[in-house]
């Protein structure tokens, strides 16, 4: 009988080492504690500090900002938008918007109530994804970004994030979701001004960087956005979230949506935040004047 020769096995890739079960994120200005202290697992293994830790899909950074998460979000969204462009030949508005809302927009929306940026550069980076995508829609190539938003009937990314924050604050006041601030978000009723949400005051003795981060947080910025809405919207209560969204969108359609975009030569009269835009509209209504839309 002949000798049996085993069939040669294909090249099996070397398995990657499993990620560590423990990650450590060091925060705070005391560098002495960071350099002189160490943490170990129950087995005695040293836990190495990392600058960023991913928790439930959101990157938390040691400096307290979400810049790394925004960078990763932009990278994923651009990659998905590029895949859509390479895979689908149609550039019709209905097809493009359907693909955008189904595949790209969820990446930009996920947990944005938490990490919504306050820096103009980060806002522009996120806005650039939608700006580039809408530029390829048939018939809109020669229009500026602001006009494309109006024709397509969609919000800018900045407006979407602020809208989500207003909705979340309403849910907190309606006891539909937990209060992330240990019951600091409370409703205050006034017959003249309507229902408003309390805002946490910034600690006076905190460092400037901490005040900046706190001012951009959901606990501080969320009530500011909610309180700037029309009284009829703030007073909506005892209903489903869809009913509140309908009233909110009805008001937001009257508020100009002009996100910051590099390259435009004109300057806006105010920032694109909902509180600033609403305040400008109220001021123009009282004075009977308007600067009109900026030229692009």
XYZ file of N, CA, C and O in Angstrom, residues 104-216:
452
model
N -25.683 56.967 6.067
C -24.675 57.936 6.526
C -25.156 58.726 7.737
O -24.435 58.867 8.729
N -26.375 59.231 7.663
C -26.869 60.088 8.735
C -26.859 59.427 10.115
O -26.515 60.088 11.103
N -27.199 58.131 10.244
C -27.140 57.513 11.577
C -25.759 57.563 12.210
O -25.654 57.645 13.440
N -24.703 57.520 11.401
C -23.352 57.610 11.950
C -23.086 58.980 12.555
O -22.362 59.109 13.540
N -23.664 60.019 11.975
C -23.464 61.383 12.453
C -24.396 61.733 13.605
O -24.113 62.678 14.356
N -25.478 60.999 13.749
C -26.475 61.304 14.782
C -26.235 60.564 16.084
O -26.684 61.016 17.137
N -25.547 59.437 16.035
C -25.493 58.547 17.192
C -24.979 59.268 18.439
O -23.855 59.778 18.459
N -25.817 59.345 19.446
C -25.472 59.906 20.754
C -24.957 61.348 20.646
O -24.167 61.792 21.476
N -25.417 62.085 19.628
C -24.915 63.450 19.425
C -25.350 64.399 20.531
O -24.745 65.462 20.699
N -26.388 64.048 21.298
C -26.763 64.895 22.425
C -25.612 65.029 23.415
O -25.457 66.063 24.064
N -24.789 63.987 23.505
C -23.676 63.989 24.449
C -22.468 64.738 23.906
O -21.901 65.590 24.586
N -22.063 64.431 22.660
C -20.773 64.940 22.172
C -20.897 66.124 21.220
O -19.904 66.524 20.600
N -22.063 66.706 21.088
C -22.260 67.827 20.157
C -21.182 68.889 20.355
O -21.016 69.407 21.465
N -20.418 69.233 19.311
C -19.265 70.135 19.488
C -19.668 71.596 19.611
O -20.736 72.014 19.166
N -18.778 72.364 20.203
C -18.969 73.807 20.314
C -17.924 74.587 19.528
O -18.096 75.773 19.281
N -16.842 73.912 19.136
C -15.807 74.585 18.359
C -16.226 74.697 16.896
O -16.767 73.748 16.326
N -15.958 75.845 16.307
C -16.359 76.082 14.926
C -15.690 75.098 13.979
O -16.318 74.620 13.017
N -14.425 74.760 14.237
C -13.704 73.841 13.356
C -14.361 72.458 13.357
O -14.501 71.824 12.305
N -14.760 71.970 14.530
C -15.416 70.658 14.605
C -16.790 70.695 13.938
O -17.193 69.733 13.274
N -17.514 71.787 14.115
C -18.822 71.922 13.466
C -18.665 71.873 11.952
O -19.435 71.222 11.246
N -17.645 72.554 11.434
C -17.422 72.577 9.992
C -16.994 71.215 9.467
O -17.379 70.820 8.363
N -16.207 70.475 10.245
C -15.790 69.143 9.801
C -16.983 68.211 9.636
O -17.076 67.464 8.656
N -17.896 68.251 10.586
C -19.082 67.413 10.492
C -20.003 67.888 9.374
O -20.593 67.080 8.651
N -20.091 69.200 9.209
C -20.961 69.752 8.172
C -20.427 69.441 6.784
O -21.198 69.299 5.820
N -19.103 69.315 6.656
C -18.503 69.097 5.348
C -18.926 67.762 4.730
O -18.935 67.615 3.507
N -19.272 66.774 5.570
C -19.688 65.473 5.046
C -20.989 65.627 4.263
O -21.114 65.165 3.122
N -21.969 66.289 4.866
C -23.241 66.491 4.179
C -23.088 67.479 3.035
O -23.734 67.328 1.983
N -22.266 68.480 3.213
C -22.056 69.471 2.149
C -21.498 68.815 0.894
O -21.947 69.086 -0.230
N -20.520 67.918 1.065
C -19.929 67.235 -0.079
C -20.919 66.274 -0.724
O -20.989 66.161 -1.952
N -21.704 65.572 0.103
C -22.642 64.590 -0.428
C -23.736 65.264 -1.252
O -24.064 64.813 -2.357
N -24.315 66.340 -0.725
C -25.418 67.006 -1.433
C -24.952 67.692 -2.708
O -25.757 67.952 -3.608
N -23.677 67.978 -2.800
C -23.153 68.623 -4.002
C -23.252 67.709 -5.217
O -23.299 68.184 -6.363
N -23.295 66.394 -4.993
C -23.356 65.436 -6.092
C -24.787 65.117 -6.525
O -24.983 64.349 -7.468
N -25.781 65.670 -5.846
C -27.169 65.413 -6.230
C -27.481 66.147 -7.528
O -27.103 67.309 -7.711
N -28.174 65.462 -8.418
C -28.469 66.019 -9.733
C -29.245 67.335 -9.610
O -30.229 67.442 -8.886
N -28.759 68.347 -10.320
C -29.418 69.636 -10.358
C -29.025 70.606 -9.265
O -29.461 71.763 -9.269
N -28.166 70.173 -8.303
C -27.802 71.043 -7.181
C -26.327 71.397 -7.156
O -25.870 72.063 -6.221
N -25.587 70.992 -8.161
C -24.136 71.171 -8.135
C -23.743 72.647 -8.086
O -22.779 73.018 -7.396
N -24.465 73.496 -8.787
C -24.077 74.901 -8.881
C -24.657 75.770 -7.761
O -24.406 76.973 -7.732
N -25.426 75.176 -6.851
C -26.017 75.942 -5.756
C -25.120 75.902 -4.529
O -24.369 74.939 -4.324
N -25.199 76.955 -3.712
C -24.426 76.934 -2.481
C -25.105 76.027 -1.462
O -26.264 75.623 -1.616
N -24.389 75.709 -0.416
C -24.843 74.717 0.553
C -26.140 75.137 1.232
O -27.046 74.325 1.433
N -26.260 76.400 1.609
C -27.472 76.871 2.272
C -28.702 76.682 1.381
O -29.748 76.259 1.858
N -28.560 76.998 0.098
C -29.691 76.825 -0.820
C -30.016 75.349 -1.032
O -31.185 74.974 -1.194
N -28.998 74.498 -1.031
C -29.250 73.067 -1.185
C -30.060 72.534 -0.010
O -30.954 71.692 -0.170
N -29.780 73.012 1.196
C -30.541 72.585 2.362
C -32.015 72.969 2.222
O -32.909 72.179 2.552
N -32.268 74.186 1.729
C -33.652 74.639 1.582
C -34.400 73.830 0.531
O -35.549 73.425 0.733
N -33.759 73.584 -0.611
C -34.418 72.853 -1.687
C -34.704 71.407 -1.288
O -35.779 70.863 -1.569
N -33.746 70.779 -0.606
C -33.921 69.392 -0.197
C -34.824 69.255 1.028
O -35.308 68.152 1.329
N -35.043 70.361 1.739
C -35.895 70.311 2.921
C -35.281 69.560 4.081
O -35.987 68.873 4.840
N -33.962 69.673 4.241
C -33.272 68.980 5.333
C -32.564 70.001 6.218
O -32.300 71.132 5.803
N -32.261 69.574 7.433
C -31.535 70.423 8.367
C -30.031 70.274 8.142
O -29.546 69.252 7.638
N -29.295 71.293 8.557
C -27.852 71.152 8.644
C -27.527 70.210 9.795
O -28.378 69.927 10.653
N -26.303 69.710 9.840
C -25.911 68.817 10.924
C -25.934 69.545 12.268
O -26.322 68.965 13.293
N -25.532 70.784 12.279
C -25.572 71.564 13.517
C -27.005 71.714 14.025
O -27.274 71.539 15.211
N -27.931 72.017 13.124
C -29.314 72.183 13.524
C -29.913 70.857 14.009
O -30.712 70.838 14.950
N -29.547 69.753 13.378
C -30.036 68.446 13.819
C -29.587 68.154 15.239
O -30.384 67.676 16.068
N -28.326 68.403 15.564
C -27.831 68.105 16.906
C -28.523 68.969 17.955
O -28.870 68.484 19.048
N -28.736 70.239 17.655
C -29.432 71.098 18.617
C -30.892 70.679 18.754
O -31.464 70.748 19.856
N -31.490 70.262 17.667
C -32.868 69.779 17.722
C -32.962 68.553 18.623
O -33.888 68.434 19.432
N -32.005 67.626 18.509
C -32.010 66.443 19.359
C -31.866 66.819 20.833
O -32.477 66.196 21.712
N -31.064 67.828 21.109
C -30.893 68.252 22.499
C -32.189 68.844 23.054
O -32.551 68.596 24.207
N -32.878 69.629 22.243
C -34.159 70.192 22.684
C -35.165 69.078 22.955
O -35.912 69.125 23.946
N -35.184 68.068 22.101
C -36.108 66.941 22.287
C -35.768 66.181 23.565
O -36.668 65.785 24.332
N -34.479 65.987 23.825
C -34.079 65.240 25.023
C -34.463 66.005 26.287
O -34.932 65.399 27.263
N -34.279 67.328 26.293
C -34.669 68.110 27.462
C -36.174 68.005 27.682
O -36.648 67.882 28.822
N -36.951 68.046 26.599
C -38.403 67.887 26.732
C -38.736 66.524 27.332
O -39.621 66.420 28.190
N -38.040 65.478 26.903
C -38.279 64.148 27.455
C -37.950 64.102 28.943
O -38.644 63.435 29.725
N -36.883 64.795 29.347
C -36.533 64.832 30.770
C -37.645 65.503 31.570
O -38.053 65.017 32.630
N -38.131 66.638 31.080
C -39.195 67.353 31.785
C -40.487 66.542 31.829
O -41.278 66.680 32.764
N -40.702 65.701 30.811
C -41.901 64.862 30.769
C -41.705 63.524 31.476
O -42.590 62.665 31.435
N -40.537 63.336 32.110
C -40.232 62.105 32.844
C -40.234 60.880 31.940
O -40.540 59.762 32.386
N -39.874 61.067 30.672
C -39.824 59.940 29.744
C -38.436 59.313 29.685
O -38.298 58.171 29.231
N -37.406 60.048 30.109
C -36.042 59.536 30.144
C -35.402 59.985 31.457
O -35.856 60.968 32.064
N -34.360 59.297 31.917
C -33.699 59.712 33.160
C -33.019 61.071 33.010
O -32.570 61.449 31.931
N -32.953 61.794 34.106
C -32.257 63.079 34.140
C -30.768 62.812 34.351
O -30.375 62.282 35.401
N -29.908 63.152 33.384
C -28.475 62.864 33.538
C -27.771 63.793 34.520
O -26.582 63.628 34.766
N -28.469 64.765 35.081
C -27.843 65.755 35.964
C -28.272 65.613 37.411
O -28.211 66.574 38.168
N -28.725 64.441 37.806
C -29.163 64.209 39.185
C -30.277 65.176 39.589
O -30.187 65.898 40.596
N -31.311 65.215 38.762
C -32.525 65.993 39.023
C -32.281 67.494 39.056
O -33.023 68.238 39.709
N -31.263 67.957 38.336
C -31.020 69.403 38.257
C -31.883 70.064 37.188
O -32.095 71.278 37.226
N -32.385 69.280 36.221
C -33.218 69.824 35.160
C -34.675 69.788 35.603
O -35.311 68.738 35.610
N -35.172 70.936 35.998
C -36.532 71.044 36.495
C -37.294 72.082 35.691
O -36.726 73.057 35.205
N -38.594 71.876 35.564
C -39.436 72.812 34.823
C -39.916 73.931 35.739
O -40.226 73.701 36.912
N -39.938 75.149 35.203
C -40.454 76.312 35.919
C -41.569 76.917 35.079
O -41.363 77.270 33.920
N -42.751 77.027 35.667
C -43.920 77.516 34.949
C -44.159 78.986 35.266
O -44.057 79.413 36.414
N -44.471 79.743 34.223
C -44.792 81.158 34.366
C -45.927 81.475 33.401
O -45.884 81.081 32.231
N -46.928 82.173 33.889
C -48.100 82.445 33.062
C -47.761 83.260 31.829
O -48.352 83.090 30.761
N -46.779 84.154 31.952
C -46.438 85.028 30.828
C -45.439 84.382 29.881
O -45.617 84.401 28.673
N -44.371 83.803 30.423
C -43.300 83.266 29.582
C -43.466 81.789 29.271
O -42.792 81.264 28.390
N -44.360 81.077 29.987
C -44.554 79.667 29.729
C -43.581 78.792 30.492
O -42.884 79.244 31.420
N -43.511 77.526 30.090
C -42.639 76.576 30.778
C -41.204 76.723 30.308
O -40.929 76.776 29.096
N -40.288 76.779 31.266
C -38.860 76.821 30.957
C -38.122 75.824 31.825
O -38.622 75.397 32.870
N -36.926 75.474 31.378
C -36.105 74.496 32.084
C -34.984 75.215 32.828
O -34.356 76.137 32.294
N -34.742 74.797 34.051
C -33.664 75.403 34.831
C -32.309 75.058 34.224
O -32.124 73.997 33.626
N -31.363 75.979 34.388
C -29.998 75.784 33.869
C -29.008 75.806 35.013
O -29.119 76.624 35.928
N -28.065 74.922 34.957
C -27.004 74.919 35.964
C -26.066 76.093 35.751
O -25.642 76.362 34.622
N -25.755 76.785 36.827
C -24.789 77.878 36.727
C -23.379 77.307 36.691
O -23.088 76.288 37.330
N -22.496 77.967 35.962
C -21.117 77.508 35.862
C -20.365 77.855 37.139
O -20.542 78.947 37.691
N -19.542 76.955 37.657
C -18.789 77.249 38.881
C -17.833 78.407 38.660
O -17.038 78.405 37.724
N -17.904 79.386 39.533
C -17.103 80.606 39.341
C -15.611 80.374 39.522
O -14.796 81.061 38.906
N -15.243 79.407 40.352
C -13.822 79.187 40.640
C -13.197 78.105 39.765
O -12.020 77.770 39.949
N -13.935 77.560 38.856
C -13.409 76.503 37.986
C -12.472 77.101 36.945
O -12.627 78.260 36.548
N -11.474 76.341 36.495
C -10.596 76.829 35.421
C -11.384 77.139 34.158
O -12.475 76.595 33.935
N -10.822 78.015 33.327
C -11.509 78.422 32.109
C -11.841 77.263 31.192
O -12.916 77.229 30.579
N -10.921 76.277 31.092
C -11.177 75.138 30.217
C -12.361 74.327 30.723
O -13.198 73.864 29.923
N -12.465 74.156 32.041
C -13.591 73.406 32.601
C -14.903 74.145 32.344
O -15.919 73.515 32.035
N -14.885 75.452 32.468
C -16.098 76.228 32.203
C -16.530 76.083 30.749
O -17.725 75.981 30.452
N -15.553 76.056 29.847
C -15.882 75.899 28.428
C -16.527 74.552 28.154
O -17.528 74.463 27.421
N -15.977 73.492 28.747
C -16.534 72.158 28.547
C -17.928 72.048 29.167
O -18.833 71.447 28.578
N -18.092 72.645 30.356
C -19.403 72.590 31.006
C -20.438 73.404 30.234
O -21.604 73.009 30.138
N -20.016 74.542 29.673
C -20.949 75.386 28.918
C -21.453 74.694 27.668
O -22.559 74.992 27.193
N -20.657 73.780 27.116
C -21.057 73.060 25.902
C -21.768 71.752 26.203
O -22.191 71.058 25.276
